[in-house]
Tab-separated table of C-alpha atoms in Angstrom:
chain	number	residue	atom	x	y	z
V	1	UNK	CA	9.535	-14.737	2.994
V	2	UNK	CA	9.663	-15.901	6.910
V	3	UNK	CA	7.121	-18.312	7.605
V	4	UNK	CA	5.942	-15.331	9.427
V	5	UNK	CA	5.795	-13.087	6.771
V	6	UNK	CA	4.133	-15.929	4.776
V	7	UNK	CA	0.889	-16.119	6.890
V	8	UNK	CA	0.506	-12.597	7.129
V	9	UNK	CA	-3.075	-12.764	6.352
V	10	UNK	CA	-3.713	-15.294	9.037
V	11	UNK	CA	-2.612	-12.782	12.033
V	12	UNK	CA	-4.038	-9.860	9.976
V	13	UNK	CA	-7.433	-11.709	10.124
V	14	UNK	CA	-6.915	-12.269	13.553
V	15	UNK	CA	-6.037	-8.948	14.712
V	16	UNK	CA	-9.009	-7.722	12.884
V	17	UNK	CA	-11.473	-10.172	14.734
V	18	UNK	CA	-9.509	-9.428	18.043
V	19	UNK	CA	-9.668	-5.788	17.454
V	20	UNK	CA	-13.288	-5.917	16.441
V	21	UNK	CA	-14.492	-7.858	19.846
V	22	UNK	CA	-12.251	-5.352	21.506
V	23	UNK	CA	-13.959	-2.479	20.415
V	24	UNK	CA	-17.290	-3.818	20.862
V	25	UNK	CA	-17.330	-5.124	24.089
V	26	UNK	CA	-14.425	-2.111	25.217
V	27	UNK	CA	-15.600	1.325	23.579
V	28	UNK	CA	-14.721	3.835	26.704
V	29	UNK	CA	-11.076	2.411	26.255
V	30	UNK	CA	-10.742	2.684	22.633
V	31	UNK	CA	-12.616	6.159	23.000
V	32	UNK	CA	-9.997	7.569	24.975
V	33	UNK	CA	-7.492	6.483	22.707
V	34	UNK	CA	-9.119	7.967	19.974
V	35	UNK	CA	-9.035	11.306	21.396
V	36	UNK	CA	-5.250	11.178	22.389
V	37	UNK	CA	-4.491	13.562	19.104
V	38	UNK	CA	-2.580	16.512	18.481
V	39	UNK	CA	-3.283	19.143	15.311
V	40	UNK	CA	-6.107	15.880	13.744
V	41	UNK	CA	-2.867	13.370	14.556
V	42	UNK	CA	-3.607	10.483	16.403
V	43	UNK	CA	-0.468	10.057	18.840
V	44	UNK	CA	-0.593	6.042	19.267
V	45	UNK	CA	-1.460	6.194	15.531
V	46	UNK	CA	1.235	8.385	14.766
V	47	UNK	CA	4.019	6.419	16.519
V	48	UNK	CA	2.913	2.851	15.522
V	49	UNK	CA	2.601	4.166	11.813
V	50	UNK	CA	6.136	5.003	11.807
V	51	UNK	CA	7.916	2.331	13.351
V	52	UNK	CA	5.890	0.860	9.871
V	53	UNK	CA	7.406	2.694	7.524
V	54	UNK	CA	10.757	4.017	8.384
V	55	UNK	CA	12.365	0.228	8.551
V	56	UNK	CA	10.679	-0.532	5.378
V	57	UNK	CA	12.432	2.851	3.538
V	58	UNK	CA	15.664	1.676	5.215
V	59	UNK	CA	15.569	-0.766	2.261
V	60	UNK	CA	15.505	1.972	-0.382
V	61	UNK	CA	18.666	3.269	-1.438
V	62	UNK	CA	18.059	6.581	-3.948
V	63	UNK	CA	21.175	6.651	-5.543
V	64	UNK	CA	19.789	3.750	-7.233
V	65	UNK	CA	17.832	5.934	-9.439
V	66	UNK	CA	21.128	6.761	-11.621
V	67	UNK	CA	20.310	2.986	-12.962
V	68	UNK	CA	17.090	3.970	-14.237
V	69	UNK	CA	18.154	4.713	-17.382
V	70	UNK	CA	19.352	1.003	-17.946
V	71	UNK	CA	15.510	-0.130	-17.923
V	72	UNK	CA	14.168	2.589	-18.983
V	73	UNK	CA	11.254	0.991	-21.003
V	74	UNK	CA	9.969	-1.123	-17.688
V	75	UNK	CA	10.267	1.491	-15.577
V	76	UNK	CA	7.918	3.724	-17.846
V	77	UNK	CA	5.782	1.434	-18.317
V	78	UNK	CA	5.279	0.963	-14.335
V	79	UNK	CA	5.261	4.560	-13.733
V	80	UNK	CA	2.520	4.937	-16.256
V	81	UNK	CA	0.721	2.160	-14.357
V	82	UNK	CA	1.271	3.876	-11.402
V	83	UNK	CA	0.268	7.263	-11.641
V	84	UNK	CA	-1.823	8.134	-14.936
V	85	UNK	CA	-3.441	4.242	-14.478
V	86	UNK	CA	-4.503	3.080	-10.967
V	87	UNK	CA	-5.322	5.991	-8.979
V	88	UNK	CA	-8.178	6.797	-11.582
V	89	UNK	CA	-8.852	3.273	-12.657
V	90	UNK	CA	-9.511	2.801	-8.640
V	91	UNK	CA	-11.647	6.186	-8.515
V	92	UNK	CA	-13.298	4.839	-10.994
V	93	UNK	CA	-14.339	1.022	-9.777
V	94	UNK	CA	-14.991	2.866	-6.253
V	95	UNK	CA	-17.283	4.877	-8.407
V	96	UNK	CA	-19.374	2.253	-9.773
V	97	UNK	CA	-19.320	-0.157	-7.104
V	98	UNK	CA	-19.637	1.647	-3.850
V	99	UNK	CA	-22.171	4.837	-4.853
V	100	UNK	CA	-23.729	2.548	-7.466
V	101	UNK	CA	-23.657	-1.530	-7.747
V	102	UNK	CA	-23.073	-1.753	-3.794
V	103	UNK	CA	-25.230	1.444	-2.450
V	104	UNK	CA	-28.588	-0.674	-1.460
V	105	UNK	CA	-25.885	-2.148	1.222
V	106	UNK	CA	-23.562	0.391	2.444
V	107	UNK	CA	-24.298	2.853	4.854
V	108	UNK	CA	-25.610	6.032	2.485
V	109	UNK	CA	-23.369	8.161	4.915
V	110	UNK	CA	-20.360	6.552	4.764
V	111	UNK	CA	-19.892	5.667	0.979
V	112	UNK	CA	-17.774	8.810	0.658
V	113	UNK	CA	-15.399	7.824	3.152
V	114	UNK	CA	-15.062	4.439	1.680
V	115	UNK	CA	-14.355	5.711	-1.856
V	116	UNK	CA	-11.731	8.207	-0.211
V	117	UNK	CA	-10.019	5.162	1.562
V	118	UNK	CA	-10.135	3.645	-2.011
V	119	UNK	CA	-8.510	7.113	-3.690
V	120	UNK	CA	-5.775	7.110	-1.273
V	121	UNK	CA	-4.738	3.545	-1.215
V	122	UNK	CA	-4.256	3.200	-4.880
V	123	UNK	CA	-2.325	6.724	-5.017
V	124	UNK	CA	0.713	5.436	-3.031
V	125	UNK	CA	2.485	3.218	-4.894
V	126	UNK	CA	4.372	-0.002	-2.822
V	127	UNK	CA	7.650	0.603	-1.267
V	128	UNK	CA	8.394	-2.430	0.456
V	129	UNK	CA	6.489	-5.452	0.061
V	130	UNK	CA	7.529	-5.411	-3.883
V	131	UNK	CA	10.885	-6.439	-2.956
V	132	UNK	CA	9.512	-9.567	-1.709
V	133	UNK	CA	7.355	-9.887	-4.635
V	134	UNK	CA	10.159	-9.286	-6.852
V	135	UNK	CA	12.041	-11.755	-5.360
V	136	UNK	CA	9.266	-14.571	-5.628
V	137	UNK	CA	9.541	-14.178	-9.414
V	138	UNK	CA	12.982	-14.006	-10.545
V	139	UNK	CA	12.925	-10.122	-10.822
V	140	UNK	CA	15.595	-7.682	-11.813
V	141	UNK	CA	17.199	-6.492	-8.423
V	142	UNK	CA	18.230	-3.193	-9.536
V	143	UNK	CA	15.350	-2.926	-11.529
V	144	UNK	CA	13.485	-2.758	-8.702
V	145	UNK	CA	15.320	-1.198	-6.270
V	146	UNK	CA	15.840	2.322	-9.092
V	147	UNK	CA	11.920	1.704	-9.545
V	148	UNK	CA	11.270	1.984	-6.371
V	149	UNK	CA	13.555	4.435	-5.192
V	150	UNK	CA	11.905	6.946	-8.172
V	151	UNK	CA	8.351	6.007	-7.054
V	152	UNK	CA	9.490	7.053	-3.798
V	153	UNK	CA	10.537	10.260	-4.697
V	154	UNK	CA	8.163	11.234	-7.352
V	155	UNK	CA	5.584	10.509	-4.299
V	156	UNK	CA	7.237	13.407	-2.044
V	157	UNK	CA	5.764	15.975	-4.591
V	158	UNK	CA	2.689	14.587	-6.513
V	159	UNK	CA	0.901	12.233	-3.909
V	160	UNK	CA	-0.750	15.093	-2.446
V	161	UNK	CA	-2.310	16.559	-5.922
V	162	UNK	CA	-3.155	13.526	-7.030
V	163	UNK	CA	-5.245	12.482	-4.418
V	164	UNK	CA	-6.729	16.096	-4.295
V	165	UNK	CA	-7.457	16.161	-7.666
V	166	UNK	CA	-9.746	12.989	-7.501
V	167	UNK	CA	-10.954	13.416	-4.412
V	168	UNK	CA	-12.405	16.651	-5.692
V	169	UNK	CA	-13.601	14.637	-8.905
V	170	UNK	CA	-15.300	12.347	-6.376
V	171	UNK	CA	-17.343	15.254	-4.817
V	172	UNK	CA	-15.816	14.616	-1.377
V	173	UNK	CA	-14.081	18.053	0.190
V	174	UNK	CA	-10.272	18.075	0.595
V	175	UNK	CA	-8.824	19.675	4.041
V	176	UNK	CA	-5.478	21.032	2.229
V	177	UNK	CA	-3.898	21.722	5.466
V	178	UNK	CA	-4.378	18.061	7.054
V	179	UNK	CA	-3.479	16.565	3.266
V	180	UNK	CA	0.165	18.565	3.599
V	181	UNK	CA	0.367	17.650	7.213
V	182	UNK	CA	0.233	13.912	6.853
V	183	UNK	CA	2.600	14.009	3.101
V	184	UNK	CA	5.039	15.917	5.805
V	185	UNK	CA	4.549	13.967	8.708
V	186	UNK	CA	4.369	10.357	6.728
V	187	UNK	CA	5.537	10.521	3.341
V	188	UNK	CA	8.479	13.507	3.856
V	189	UNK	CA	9.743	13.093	7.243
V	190	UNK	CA	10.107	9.409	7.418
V	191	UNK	CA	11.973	9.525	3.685
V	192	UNK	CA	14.258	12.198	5.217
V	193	UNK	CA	14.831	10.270	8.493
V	194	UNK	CA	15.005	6.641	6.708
V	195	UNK	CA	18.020	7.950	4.091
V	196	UNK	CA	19.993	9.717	6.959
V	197	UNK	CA	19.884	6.876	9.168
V	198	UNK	CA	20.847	4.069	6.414
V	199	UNK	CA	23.858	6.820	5.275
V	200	UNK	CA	25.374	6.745	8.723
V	201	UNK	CA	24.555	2.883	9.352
V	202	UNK	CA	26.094	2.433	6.289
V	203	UNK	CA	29.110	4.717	6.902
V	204	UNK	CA	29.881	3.055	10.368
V	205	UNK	CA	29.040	-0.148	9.750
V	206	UNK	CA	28.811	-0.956	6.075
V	207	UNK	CA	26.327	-2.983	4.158
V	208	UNK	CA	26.738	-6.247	6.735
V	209	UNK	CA	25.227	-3.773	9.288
V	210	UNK	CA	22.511	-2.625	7.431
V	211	UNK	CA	21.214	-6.073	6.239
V	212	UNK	CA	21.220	-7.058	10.613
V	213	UNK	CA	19.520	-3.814	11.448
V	214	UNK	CA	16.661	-4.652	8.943
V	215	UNK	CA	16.470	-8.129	10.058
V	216	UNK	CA	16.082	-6.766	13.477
V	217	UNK	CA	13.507	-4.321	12.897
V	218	UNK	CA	11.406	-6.723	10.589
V	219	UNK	CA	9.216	-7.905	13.256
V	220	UNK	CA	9.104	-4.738	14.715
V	221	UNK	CA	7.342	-3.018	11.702
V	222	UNK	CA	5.208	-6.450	11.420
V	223	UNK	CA	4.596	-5.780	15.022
V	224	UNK	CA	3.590	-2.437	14.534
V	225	UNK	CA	1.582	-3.204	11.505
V	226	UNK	CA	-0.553	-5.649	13.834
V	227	UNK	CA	-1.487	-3.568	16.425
V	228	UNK	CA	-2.047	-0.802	13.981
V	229	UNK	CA	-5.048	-2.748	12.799
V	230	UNK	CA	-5.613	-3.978	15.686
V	231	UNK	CA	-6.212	-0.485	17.287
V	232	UNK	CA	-8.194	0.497	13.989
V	233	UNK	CA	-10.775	-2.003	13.958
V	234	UNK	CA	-11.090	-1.694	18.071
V	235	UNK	CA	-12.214	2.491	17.138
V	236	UNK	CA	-14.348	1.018	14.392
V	237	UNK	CA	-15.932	-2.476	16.457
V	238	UNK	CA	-19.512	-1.485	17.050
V	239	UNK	CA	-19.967	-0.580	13.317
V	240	UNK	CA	-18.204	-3.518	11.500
V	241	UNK	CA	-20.134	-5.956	13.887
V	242	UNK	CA	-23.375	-4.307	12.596
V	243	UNK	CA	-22.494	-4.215	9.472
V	244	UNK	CA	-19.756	-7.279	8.147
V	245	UNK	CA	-20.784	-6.974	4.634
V	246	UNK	CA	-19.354	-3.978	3.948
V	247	UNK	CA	-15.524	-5.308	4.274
V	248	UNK	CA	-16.446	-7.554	1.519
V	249	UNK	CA	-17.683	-5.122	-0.569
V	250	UNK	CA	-15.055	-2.849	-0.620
V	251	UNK	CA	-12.472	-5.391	-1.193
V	252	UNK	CA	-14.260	-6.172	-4.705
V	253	UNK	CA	-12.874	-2.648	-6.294
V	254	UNK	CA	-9.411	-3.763	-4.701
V	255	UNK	CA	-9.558	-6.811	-6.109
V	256	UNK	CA	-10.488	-6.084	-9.572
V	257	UNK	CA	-7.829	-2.899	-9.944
V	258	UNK	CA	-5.273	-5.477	-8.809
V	259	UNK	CA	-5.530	-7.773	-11.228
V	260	UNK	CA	-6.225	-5.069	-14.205
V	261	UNK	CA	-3.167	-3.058	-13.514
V	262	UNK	CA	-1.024	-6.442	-13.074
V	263	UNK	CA	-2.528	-7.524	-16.188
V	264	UNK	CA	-2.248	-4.060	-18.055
V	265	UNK	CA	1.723	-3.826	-17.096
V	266	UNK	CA	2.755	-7.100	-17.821
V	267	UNK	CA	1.248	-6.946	-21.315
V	268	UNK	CA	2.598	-3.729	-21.916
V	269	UNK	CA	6.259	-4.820	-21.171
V	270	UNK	CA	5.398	-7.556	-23.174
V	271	UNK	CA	4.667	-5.823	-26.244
V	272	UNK	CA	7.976	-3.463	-25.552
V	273	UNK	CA	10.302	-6.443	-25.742
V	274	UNK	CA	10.786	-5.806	-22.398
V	275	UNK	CA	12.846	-8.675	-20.529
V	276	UNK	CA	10.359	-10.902	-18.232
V	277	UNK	CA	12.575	-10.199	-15.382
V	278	UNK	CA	11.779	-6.945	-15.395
V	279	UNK	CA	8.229	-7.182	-16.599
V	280	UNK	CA	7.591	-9.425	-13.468
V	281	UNK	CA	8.313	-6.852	-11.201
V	282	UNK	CA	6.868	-3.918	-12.581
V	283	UNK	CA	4.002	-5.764	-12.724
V	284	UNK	CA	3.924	-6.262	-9.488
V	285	UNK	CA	5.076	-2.407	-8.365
V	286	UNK	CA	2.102	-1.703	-10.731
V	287	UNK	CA	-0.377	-3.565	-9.252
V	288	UNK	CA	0.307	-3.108	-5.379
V	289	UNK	CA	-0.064	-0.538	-2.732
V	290	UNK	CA	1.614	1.265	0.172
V	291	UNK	CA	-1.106	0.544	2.365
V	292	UNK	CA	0.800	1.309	5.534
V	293	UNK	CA	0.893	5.670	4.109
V	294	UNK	CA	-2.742	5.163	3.295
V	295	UNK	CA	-3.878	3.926	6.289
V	296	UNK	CA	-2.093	6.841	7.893
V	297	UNK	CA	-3.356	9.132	5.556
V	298	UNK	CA	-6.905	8.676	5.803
V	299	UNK	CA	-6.434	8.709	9.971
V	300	UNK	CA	-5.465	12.306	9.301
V	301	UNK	CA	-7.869	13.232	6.725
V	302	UNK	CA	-10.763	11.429	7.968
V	303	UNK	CA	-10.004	10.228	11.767
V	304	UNK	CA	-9.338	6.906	13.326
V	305	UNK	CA	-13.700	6.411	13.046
V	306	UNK	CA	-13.678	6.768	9.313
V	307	UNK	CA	-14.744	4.804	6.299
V	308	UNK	CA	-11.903	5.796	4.664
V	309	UNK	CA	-9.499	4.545	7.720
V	310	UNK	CA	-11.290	1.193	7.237
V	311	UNK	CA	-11.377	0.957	3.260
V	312	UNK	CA	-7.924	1.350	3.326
V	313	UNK	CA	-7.408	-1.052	5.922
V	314	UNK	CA	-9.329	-3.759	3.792
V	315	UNK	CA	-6.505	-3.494	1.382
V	316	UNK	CA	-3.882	-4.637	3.989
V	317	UNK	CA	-6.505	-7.827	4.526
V	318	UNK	CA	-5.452	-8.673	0.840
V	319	UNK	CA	-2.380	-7.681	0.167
V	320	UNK	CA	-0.714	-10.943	0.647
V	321	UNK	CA	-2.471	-13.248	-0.721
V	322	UNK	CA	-3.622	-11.682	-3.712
V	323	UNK	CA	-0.091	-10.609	-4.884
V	324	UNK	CA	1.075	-14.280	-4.739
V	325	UNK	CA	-1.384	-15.201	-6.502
V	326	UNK	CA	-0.111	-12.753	-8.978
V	327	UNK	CA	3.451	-13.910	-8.410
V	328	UNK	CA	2.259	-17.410	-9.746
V	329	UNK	CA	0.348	-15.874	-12.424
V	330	UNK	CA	3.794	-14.060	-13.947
V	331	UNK	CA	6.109	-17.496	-13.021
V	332	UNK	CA	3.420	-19.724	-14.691
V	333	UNK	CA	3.236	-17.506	-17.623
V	334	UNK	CA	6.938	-17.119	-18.489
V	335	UNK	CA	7.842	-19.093	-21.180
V	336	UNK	CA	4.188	-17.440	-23.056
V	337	UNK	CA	5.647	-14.257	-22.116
V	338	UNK	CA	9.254	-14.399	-23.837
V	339	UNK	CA	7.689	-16.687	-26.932
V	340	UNK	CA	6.776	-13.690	-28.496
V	341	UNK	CA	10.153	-11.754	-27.778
């Protein structure tokens, strides 16, 4: 990681406070921009979320996925994690925190919204960040880049019932047409434009040109990812500085499923046999999020306003430094890991 990359909390923490003070003391401006939208789509939303995600699916070649069967143990064992584990496990903890343990403090009308943010941040499995991650501990490369590539994938076609399905569990109504408009417009169309893009980089300019493009777009998605927030907390301002507590709150379910789905992974590999340099990884694929999709998710579903916009935003808050800490955690814990193989 860039030394950029490596405080990412830092300027996340101070976009938030930025955005925050913005908002409060600027709520015509951030008004306006919150009605620049088209079909439920915010525009500056819209544009910032994508210059997000399509560098980061640049990365992700899908003709990886005919390695898939060479780890094919790991790889179940994140999918697993990833799709019959964490979104429920996070339903679940939003559950009993945020109606229940938490409700005295959050606003009644707006715990909901929070446990939707919740539901669709731990439904999108990481795309990006994990190659970082995977890199920290000594991971498998193709591993990761077939694991990945099939989360990617699998995502195109089941991130949409998934969330549906618990969000109906939850109580909270689903507006089908906005849930298929934002898979399309963030999940579909930036997969389709990402692969064409890297094919004919690629084809003109081979894998030397690829790696400079990506360099060069890094700090734009970083960029984008800043102001994001930024623009986020300035629609939400008034609220948080009423109420500050509640970004603590909601980060305790986020928290908690991070560590139990690291945990649950790593042990599972462990009792396959699986090789820790592949168990570090999926881990790590297990236990982290594609916060950038959520975040643009719940702007669809729920507008810019939301709870859900901001629970989801909380998860970007701790993405970093919680998944090195979980980095250490799998290098510290190597030679207790392959004792037993």
């Amino acid at each position: 990681m860039g030394r950029f990359e490596r405080h990412l909390t830092l300027w996340v923490a101070l976009c938030i406070a930025a955005g925050t003070a913005l908002g409060h003391f600027l709520p015509a401006a951030f008004a306006a921009l919150a009605r620049t939208e088209v079909a439920r789509v915010n525009l500056p939303m819209a544009v910032l979320i994508w210059l997000m995600i399509i560098p980061m699916l640049l990365k992700v070649d899908f003709g990886a996925m005919r390695q898939v069967g060479q780890h094919w143990k790991g790889i179940g064992v994140t999918l697993f994690i990833n799709w019959a584990v964490k979104p429920f496990s996070m339903a679940l903890l939003g559950w009993l925190f945020l109606r229940h343990a938490f409700a005295g403090w959050l606003p009644p009308g707006q715990v909901d919204s929070y446990i939707a943010g919740l539901i669709l941040l731990a439904a999108a499995p990481c795309t990006a960040m994990v190659f970082v991650w995977s890199n920290l501990c000594r991971g498998d490369a193709n591993f990761t880049l077939s694991q990945v590539a099939l989360n990617d994938a699998i995502m195109v076609v089941a991130y949409a019932p998934v969330v549906a399905l618990l969000l109906g569990l939850s109580a909270i109504s689903v507006p089908w047409n906005t849930l298929v408009l934002s898979v399309g417009l963030y999940i579909i169309a930036p997969v389709i434009a990402a692969a064409v893009l890297r094919r004919m980089l690629l084809a003109r300019h081979g894998q030397a040109g690829l790696q400079a493009v990506l360099r060069a777009l890094g700090p734009l998605s970083l960029a984008a990812l800043l102001l994001t927030l930024l623009l986020l907390f300035g629609f939400q301002g008034r609220q948080i500085v009423q109420q500050p507590l509640v970004i603590a709150l909601i980060a305790v379910p986020i928290l908690i499923q991070v560590y139990f789905n690291a945990g649950l992974a790593y042990l599972l590999n462990r009792q396959l046999g699986v090789a820790h340099c592949v168990a570090g990884p999926s881990a790590l694929i297990g236990a982290s999020n594609f916060f950038e999709l959520a975040v643009a998710t719940a702007v669809g579903l729920f507008g810019v306003h939301s709870g859900a916009a901001l629970a989801t935003v909380v998860g970007v808050l701790i993405e970093v430094p919680v998944m090195l800490s979980v980095v250490r955690i799998v290098n510290a814990s190597q030679r207790w890991y392959e004792r037993r193989r």
